[in-house]
């Protein structure tokens, strides 16, 4: 596996993206605004979601190795904007506090047990960078001011997604296939899909196409790839080659089903 961001950088990015998230919320005309990229949610719902996620993972990291998910203490979510933003900031402080206290190597429960990412607080921090980054984009687009994803978060985010969210030991329910993602920043990753599951690897951009498998590739900035992988955009911003149906199959696939 290629070198990932340092733990200190992950904590810095969680803090920076969460701060940018709250800045977007503070600029919104109303907390009742619908979030275009999460149409079932209002902006209030989005703040509640991210804050709850931060508090939940703080509790999980603090609990250490476990067979089930720890549950944080109940917290009332205020409806008034200033109080809501303070609650959100406290949620982020709890997450960062737990991560700083226990460091990157502490074992803990995660939902990605059969992925290629470890069940550690360091992997939690890496995933929470993406949680905060993508939801900041959600908040920004809600107020009409979407910003490009920060490059360091986005480049790491493509690899984090394929190693954590795509990689699995559950059988791929279609013919064997290979999907490549190429970031214009110079990094590429390959996802190999078969009856043995899904396996992700970083690859040279010029890697040969595997024989006897269905194949598709997508090329874009890392930020555009992250937004595609998290369902914020479809294929329009991407330069795609090969069998585009593979992207539809990946989007529809639920390995836990």
Coordinates of N, CA and C in Angstrom, one line a residue, residues 17-201:
X17 N -12.0 20.8 7.9 CA -13.2 20.5 7.1 C -14.4 20.8 8.0
X18 N -14.4 20.4 9.3 CA -15.5 20.6 10.2 C -15.7 22.1 10.4
X19 N -14.7 22.8 10.5 CA -14.8 24.3 10.6 C -15.4 24.9 9.4
X20 N -15.0 24.4 8.2 CA -15.6 24.9 7.0 C -17.0 24.5 6.9
X21 N -17.4 23.3 7.4 CA -18.7 22.9 7.4 C -19.6 23.8 8.2
X22 N -19.2 24.2 9.4 CA -20.0 25.1 10.2 C -20.0 26.5 9.6
X23 N -19.0 26.9 8.9 CA -19.0 28.2 8.2 C -20.1 28.3 7.2
X24 N -20.3 27.2 6.4 CA -21.3 27.1 5.4 C -22.7 27.1 6.1
X25 N -22.8 26.4 7.2 CA -24.1 26.4 7.9 C -24.5 27.7 8.4
X26 N -23.5 28.4 8.9 CA -23.7 29.8 9.5 C -24.1 30.8 8.4
X27 N -23.7 30.5 7.1 CA -24.1 31.4 6.0 C -25.4 31.1 5.4
X28 N -26.1 30.0 5.8 CA -27.3 29.6 5.2 C -28.5 30.5 5.6
X29 N -29.4 30.8 4.7 CA -30.5 31.6 5.0 C -31.4 30.9 6.0
X30 N -31.5 29.6 6.0 CA -32.4 28.8 6.9 C -31.8 27.4 7.1
X31 N -32.0 26.9 8.3 CA -31.6 25.5 8.6 C -32.6 24.6 8.0
X32 N -33.7 25.1 7.5 CA -34.7 24.2 6.8 C -34.4 24.0 5.3
X33 N -33.4 24.6 4.8 CA -33.0 24.4 3.4 C -32.8 22.9 3.1
X34 N -33.3 22.5 2.0 CA -33.0 21.1 1.5 C -31.6 20.9 1.0
X35 N -31.0 19.8 1.3 CA -29.6 19.6 0.8 C -29.7 18.9 -0.5
X36 N -29.3 19.5 -1.6 CA -29.5 18.9 -2.9 C -28.8 17.5 -3.1
X37 N -27.7 17.3 -2.4 CA -27.0 16.1 -2.6 C -27.4 15.0 -1.6
X38 N -28.3 15.4 -0.6 CA -28.9 14.5 0.3 C -30.4 14.9 0.4
X39 N -31.2 14.7 -0.6 CA -32.5 15.3 -0.7 C -33.5 15.0 0.4
X40 N -33.2 13.9 1.1 CA -34.1 13.6 2.2 C -33.8 14.4 3.5
X41 N -32.7 15.2 3.4 CA -32.3 15.9 4.6 C -32.4 17.4 4.4
X42 N -32.7 18.1 5.5 CA -32.5 19.6 5.6 C -31.1 19.9 6.1
X43 N -30.8 21.1 6.1 CA -29.4 21.5 6.6 C -29.3 21.2 8.1
X44 N -30.4 21.3 8.8 CA -30.4 20.9 10.2 C -30.1 19.4 10.3
X45 N -30.8 18.6 9.5 CA -30.5 17.2 9.6 C -29.1 16.9 9.3
X46 N -28.5 17.6 8.3 CA -27.1 17.4 8.0 C -26.1 17.7 9.2
X47 N -26.4 18.8 9.9 CA -25.6 19.1 11.1 C -25.8 18.1 12.1
X48 N -27.0 17.7 12.4 CA -27.3 16.6 13.4 C -26.5 15.3 13.0
X49 N -26.6 15.0 11.7 CA -25.9 13.7 11.3 C -24.4 13.8 11.6
X50 N -23.7 14.8 11.1 CA -22.3 14.9 11.2 C -21.9 15.0 12.7
X51 N -22.6 15.7 13.5 CA -22.3 15.8 14.9 C -22.5 14.5 15.6
X52 N -23.5 13.8 15.3 CA -23.8 12.4 15.9 C -22.7 11.5 15.5
X53 N -22.3 11.5 14.2 CA -21.2 10.7 13.7 C -19.9 11.0 14.5
X54 N -19.6 12.2 14.8 CA -18.4 12.6 15.5 C -18.5 12.0 16.9
X55 N -19.6 12.2 17.6 CA -19.7 11.7 19.0 C -19.7 10.2 19.0
X56 N -20.3 9.5 18.0 CA -20.3 8.1 18.0 C -18.9 7.5 17.9
X57 N -18.1 8.1 16.9 CA -16.8 7.5 16.7 C -15.8 7.9 17.9
X58 N -16.1 9.0 18.6 CA -15.3 9.3 19.8 C -15.5 8.2 20.8
X59 N -16.8 7.8 21.0 CA -17.1 6.8 22.0 C -16.5 5.4 21.5
X60 N -16.5 5.1 20.2 CA -16.0 3.9 19.7 C -14.5 3.8 20.0
X61 N -13.8 4.9 19.6 CA -12.3 4.9 19.8 C -12.0 4.8 21.3
X62 N -12.7 5.5 22.2 CA -12.5 5.4 23.6 C -12.7 4.1 24.2
X63 N -13.7 3.3 23.6 CA -14.0 2.0 24.1 C -12.9 1.0 23.8
X64 N -12.1 1.2 22.8 CA -11.1 0.2 22.4 C -11.6 -1.0 21.7
X65 N -10.8 -2.1 21.7 CA -11.3 -3.3 21.0 C -12.6 -3.8 21.5
X66 N -13.5 -4.1 20.6 CA -14.9 -4.5 21.1 C -15.5 -5.3 19.9
X67 N -16.5 -6.1 20.3 CA -17.2 -6.9 19.3 C -18.5 -6.1 18.8
X68 N -18.8 -5.1 19.4 CA -20.0 -4.3 19.0 C -19.7 -2.8 19.1
X69 N -20.5 -2.0 18.5 CA -20.3 -0.6 18.5 C -20.7 0.1 19.8
X70 N -19.8 0.9 20.4 CA -20.1 1.7 21.6 C -21.1 2.7 21.3
X71 N -21.9 3.1 22.3 CA -23.0 4.1 22.1 C -22.6 5.3 23.0
X72 N -22.6 6.5 22.4 CA -22.3 7.7 23.2 C -23.5 8.1 24.1
X73 N -23.2 8.9 25.0 CA -24.2 9.4 25.9 C -25.2 10.2 25.1
X74 N -26.5 10.2 25.4 CA -27.5 10.9 24.7 C -27.2 12.4 24.8
X75 N -27.5 13.1 23.7 CA -27.2 14.5 23.7 C -28.4 15.2 22.9
X76 N -29.1 16.2 23.5 CA -30.1 16.9 22.8 C -29.5 17.8 21.8
X77 N -30.1 17.8 20.6 CA -29.6 18.6 19.5 C -30.4 19.9 19.5
X78 N -29.8 21.0 19.7 CA -30.6 22.3 19.8 C -31.0 22.7 18.4
X79 N -32.2 23.4 18.2 CA -32.7 23.8 17.0 C -32.2 25.2 16.6
X80 N -31.9 26.0 17.6 CA -31.5 27.4 17.4 C -30.1 27.4 16.8
X81 N -29.8 28.2 15.7 CA -28.6 28.1 15.0 C -27.3 28.2 15.8
X82 N -27.2 29.2 16.6 CA -26.0 29.5 17.4 C -25.7 28.3 18.3
X83 N -26.7 27.8 19.0 CA -26.6 26.7 19.9 C -26.2 25.4 19.1
X84 N -26.8 25.3 17.9 CA -26.6 24.1 17.1 C -25.1 24.1 16.6
X85 N -24.6 25.2 16.2 CA -23.2 25.3 15.8 C -22.2 25.0 17.0
X86 N -22.6 25.5 18.2 CA -21.8 25.1 19.4 C -21.8 23.7 19.6
X87 N -23.0 23.0 19.5 CA -23.1 21.6 19.7 C -22.3 20.8 18.7
X88 N -22.3 21.3 17.4 CA -21.5 20.7 16.4 C -20.0 20.8 16.7
X89 N -19.5 22.0 17.1 CA -18.1 22.2 17.5 C -17.7 21.3 18.6
X90 N -18.6 21.1 19.6 CA -18.3 20.2 20.7 C -18.2 18.8 20.2
X91 N -19.0 18.4 19.3 CA -19.0 17.1 18.7 C -17.6 16.8 18.1
X92 N -17.1 17.8 17.3 CA -15.8 17.6 16.7 C -14.7 17.6 17.7
X93 N -14.8 18.4 18.8 CA -13.8 18.3 19.9 C -13.8 17.0 20.5
X94 N -14.9 16.3 20.7 CA -15.0 15.0 21.3 C -14.2 14.0 20.4
X95 N -14.5 14.1 19.1 CA -13.8 13.1 18.2 C -12.3 13.3 18.2
X96 N -11.9 14.6 18.0 CA -10.5 14.9 18.0 C -9.8 14.6 19.3
X97 N -10.5 14.8 20.4 CA -10.0 14.5 21.7 C -9.7 13.0 21.9
X98 N -10.6 12.2 21.5 CA -10.5 10.8 21.6 C -9.3 10.3 20.8
X99 N -9.3 10.8 19.5 CA -8.2 10.4 18.6 C -6.8 10.8 19.1
X100 N -6.7 12.0 19.7 CA -5.4 12.5 20.2 C -5.0 11.7 21.4
X101 N -6.0 11.4 22.3 CA -5.7 10.7 23.5 C -5.2 9.3 23.3
X102 N -5.8 8.5 22.3 CA -5.5 7.1 22.1 C -4.5 6.9 21.0
X103 N -4.3 7.8 20.1 CA -3.3 7.7 19.0 C -3.8 6.8 17.9
X104 N -3.0 6.6 16.9 CA -3.5 5.9 15.6 C -3.5 4.4 15.7
X105 N -2.9 3.8 16.7 CA -2.8 2.3 16.7 C -3.7 1.6 17.6
X106 N -4.6 2.3 18.2 CA -5.6 1.7 19.2 C -6.6 0.8 18.4
X107 N -6.8 -0.4 18.7 CA -7.8 -1.2 18.1 C -9.2 -0.8 18.5
X108 N -10.2 -0.9 17.6 CA -11.5 -0.6 18.0 C -12.5 -1.2 17.0
X109 N -13.8 -1.2 17.4 CA -14.8 -1.8 16.5 C -14.9 -0.9 15.3
X110 N -15.1 -1.5 14.1 CA -15.4 -0.7 12.9 C -16.4 -1.5 12.1
X111 N -17.1 -0.9 11.2 CA -18.1 -1.6 10.3 C -17.4 -2.2 9.1
X112 N -16.1 -1.9 8.9 CA -15.3 -2.4 7.7 C -14.4 -3.6 8.1
X113 N -14.9 -4.5 8.9 CA -14.1 -5.6 9.3 C -13.5 -6.5 8.2
X114 N -14.2 -6.6 7.1 CA -13.8 -7.5 6.0 C -13.2 -6.7 4.9
X115 N -12.8 -5.4 5.1 CA -12.2 -4.6 4.1 C -10.7 -4.8 4.1
X116 N -10.0 -3.9 3.4 CA -8.6 -3.9 3.5 C -8.0 -2.8 4.4
X117 N -8.9 -2.1 5.1 CA -8.5 -1.1 6.1 C -8.5 -1.7 7.5
X118 N -7.5 -1.4 8.3 CA -7.4 -1.9 9.7 C -8.5 -1.5 10.6
X119 N -8.8 -2.2 11.6 CA -9.7 -1.8 12.6 C -9.0 -1.0 13.8
X120 N -8.6 0.2 13.4 CA -7.8 1.0 14.4 C -8.3 2.4 14.4
X121 N -7.9 3.2 15.4 CA -8.3 4.6 15.5 C -7.7 5.4 14.3
X122 N -6.5 5.0 13.8 CA -6.0 5.6 12.7 C -6.8 5.5 11.5
X123 N -7.4 4.3 11.2 CA -8.3 4.1 10.1 C -9.6 4.9 10.3
X124 N -10.0 5.0 11.6 CA -11.2 5.8 11.9 C -11.0 7.3 11.5
X125 N -9.8 7.8 11.9 CA -9.4 9.2 11.6 C -9.4 9.4 10.0
X126 N -8.8 8.4 9.3 CA -8.7 8.5 7.9 C -10.1 8.6 7.3
X127 N -11.0 7.8 7.7 CA -12.4 7.8 7.2 C -13.1 9.1 7.6
X128 N -12.9 9.6 8.8 CA -13.6 10.8 9.2 C -13.2 12.0 8.5
X129 N -12.0 12.0 7.9 CA -11.6 13.1 7.0 C -12.6 13.1 5.9
X130 N -12.9 12.0 5.3 CA -13.8 11.9 4.2 C -15.2 12.3 4.6
X131 N -15.6 11.8 5.7 CA -17.0 12.2 6.2 C -17.1 13.7 6.3
X132 N -16.1 14.4 6.9 CA -16.2 15.8 7.1 C -16.1 16.5 5.8
X133 N -15.2 16.0 4.9 CA -14.9 16.6 3.6 C -16.2 16.6 2.7
X134 N -16.8 15.4 2.6 CA -18.0 15.3 1.7 C -19.2 16.1 2.3
X135 N -19.4 16.0 3.6 CA -20.5 16.7 4.1 C -20.3 18.3 4.1
X136 N -19.0 18.7 4.1 CA -18.8 20.1 3.9 C -19.2 20.5 2.5
X137 N -18.9 19.7 1.5 CA -19.4 19.9 0.2 C -20.9 20.0 0.2
X138 N -21.6 19.1 0.9 CA -23.0 19.1 0.9 C -23.6 20.4 1.5
X139 N -22.9 20.9 2.6 CA -23.4 22.2 3.2 C -23.1 23.3 2.2
X140 N -21.9 23.3 1.6 CA -21.6 24.4 0.7 C -22.5 24.5 -0.5
X141 N -22.9 23.3 -1.1 CA -23.7 23.4 -2.3 C -25.2 23.8 -1.9
X142 N -25.5 23.5 -0.6 CA -26.8 23.9 -0.1 C -26.9 25.5 -0.1
X143 N -25.8 26.1 0.2 CA -25.9 27.6 0.3 C -25.4 28.2 -1.0
X144 N -25.2 27.4 -2.1 CA -24.9 27.9 -3.4 C -23.4 28.3 -3.6
X145 N -22.5 27.7 -2.7 CA -21.1 28.1 -2.8 C -20.2 26.8 -2.7
X146 N -20.4 25.8 -3.6 CA -19.6 24.6 -3.5 C -18.1 24.9 -3.8
X147 N -17.2 24.4 -3.0 CA -15.8 24.6 -3.2 C -15.1 23.3 -3.6
X148 N -14.0 23.3 -4.4 CA -13.3 22.1 -4.7 C -12.8 21.4 -3.5
X149 N -12.8 20.1 -3.4 CA -12.3 19.4 -2.3 C -10.8 19.7 -2.1
X150 N -10.3 19.9 -0.9 CA -8.8 20.1 -0.8 C -8.1 18.9 -1.4
X151 N -7.0 19.2 -2.1 CA -6.3 18.1 -2.9 C -5.8 17.0 -2.0
X152 N -5.2 17.3 -0.8 CA -4.6 16.2 0.0 C -5.7 15.3 0.6
X153 N -6.9 15.9 0.9 CA -8.0 15.1 1.4 C -8.5 14.2 0.3
X154 N -8.7 14.8 -0.9 CA -9.3 14.1 -2.0 C -8.4 13.0 -2.5
X155 N -7.1 13.2 -2.7 CA -6.2 12.1 -3.2 C -6.2 11.0 -2.2
X156 N -6.1 11.3 -0.9 CA -6.2 10.2 0.0 C -7.6 9.6 0.1
X157 N -8.6 10.4 -0.3 CA -10.0 9.9 -0.2 C -10.3 8.9 -1.2
X158 N -9.8 8.9 -2.4 CA -10.0 7.9 -3.4 C -9.5 6.6 -2.9
X159 N -8.3 6.5 -2.4 CA -7.7 5.3 -1.9 C -8.5 4.8 -0.7
X160 N -8.8 5.7 0.2 CA -9.5 5.3 1.4 C -10.9 4.7 1.1
X161 N -11.6 5.2 0.1 CA -12.9 4.7 -0.3 C -12.7 3.3 -0.9
X162 N -11.8 3.1 -1.8 CA -11.7 1.7 -2.4 C -11.2 0.7 -1.4
X163 N -10.3 1.1 -0.5 CA -9.8 0.1 0.5 C -10.8 -0.1 1.6
X164 N -11.7 0.8 1.9 CA -12.6 0.7 3.0 C -14.0 0.4 2.6
X165 N -14.5 1.1 1.6 CA -15.9 1.0 1.2 C -16.2 0.0 0.1
X166 N -15.2 -0.2 -0.7 CA -15.3 -1.2 -1.8 C -14.8 -2.6 -1.5
X167 N -13.6 -2.6 -0.9 CA -12.9 -3.9 -0.6 C -13.8 -4.8 0.3
X168 N -13.9 -6.0 0.0 CA -14.8 -6.9 0.8 C -14.5 -8.4 0.4
X169 N -14.8 -9.3 1.3 CA -14.7 -10.7 1.0 C -16.0 -11.3 0.4
X170 N -17.0 -10.5 0.4 CA -18.3 -10.9 -0.2 C -18.2 -11.1 -1.7
X171 N -18.8 -12.1 -2.2 CA -18.7 -12.4 -3.6 C -19.3 -11.3 -4.5
X172 N -18.6 -11.0 -5.6 CA -19.1 -10.1 -6.6 C -20.2 -10.9 -7.4
X173 N -21.4 -10.4 -7.5 CA -22.5 -11.2 -8.1 C -22.6 -11.1 -9.6
X174 N -21.5 -10.6 -10.2 CA -21.5 -10.5 -11.7 C -20.3 -11.2 -12.2
X175 N -20.1 -11.2 -13.5 CA -18.9 -11.7 -14.1 C -17.7 -11.0 -13.6
X176 N -16.5 -11.6 -13.5 CA -15.3 -11.0 -13.1 C -15.1 -9.7 -13.8
X177 N -14.6 -8.7 -13.1 CA -14.4 -7.3 -13.7 C -13.3 -6.6 -13.0
X178 N -12.8 -5.6 -13.7 CA -11.7 -4.7 -13.2 C -12.1 -3.3 -13.5
X179 N -12.0 -2.5 -12.5 CA -12.3 -1.0 -12.6 C -11.1 -0.2 -12.1
X180 N -10.7 0.7 -12.9 CA -9.6 1.6 -12.6 C -10.0 3.0 -12.4
X181 N -9.4 3.6 -11.4 CA -9.7 5.1 -11.1 C -8.3 5.8 -11.3
X182 N -8.3 6.8 -12.1 CA -7.1 7.6 -12.4 C -7.4 9.0 -12.0
X183 N -6.6 9.5 -11.0 CA -6.7 10.9 -10.6 C -5.7 11.7 -11.4
X184 N -6.1 12.9 -11.9 CA -5.2 13.7 -12.7 C -4.0 14.2 -11.9
X185 N -4.1 14.1 -10.6 CA -2.9 14.4 -9.7 C -1.8 13.4 -9.8
X186 N -2.0 12.3 -10.6 CA -0.9 11.4 -10.8 C -1.0 10.1 -10.0
X187 N -2.2 9.8 -9.4 CA -2.3 8.5 -8.7 C -3.4 7.7 -9.3
X188 N -3.3 6.3 -9.3 CA -4.3 5.4 -9.9 C -4.5 4.3 -8.9
X189 N -5.7 3.7 -9.0 CA -6.1 2.5 -8.2 C -6.9 1.6 -9.0
X190 N -6.7 0.3 -8.7 CA -7.5 -0.7 -9.4 C -8.3 -1.5 -8.4
X191 N -9.6 -1.8 -8.9 CA -10.5 -2.6 -8.1 C -10.8 -3.9 -8.9
X192 N -10.4 -5.0 -8.4 CA -10.6 -6.3 -9.0 C -11.8 -7.0 -8.4
X193 N -12.8 -7.4 -9.2 CA -14.1 -7.9 -8.7 C -14.2 -9.4 -9.1
X194 N -14.5 -10.3 -8.2 CA -14.7 -11.7 -8.6 C -15.5 -12.4 -7.5
X195 N -15.6 -13.7 -7.7 CA -16.3 -14.5 -6.7 C -15.6 -14.5 -5.3
X196 N -14.3 -14.1 -5.3 CA -13.6 -14.0 -4.0 C -13.8 -12.6 -3.3
X197 N -14.6 -11.7 -4.0 CA -14.8 -10.4 -3.4 C -14.3 -9.3 -4.2
X198 N -13.9 -8.2 -3.6 CA -13.3 -7.0 -4.2 C -12.0 -6.7 -3.6
X199 N -11.0 -6.5 -4.4 CA -9.6 -6.3 -3.9 C -9.1 -5.0 -4.6
X200 N -8.6 -4.0 -3.8 CA -8.1 -2.8 -4.3 C -6.6 -2.7 -4.2
X201 N -6.0 -2.1 -5.2 CA -4.5 -1.9 -5.2 C -4.2 -0.6 -5.9

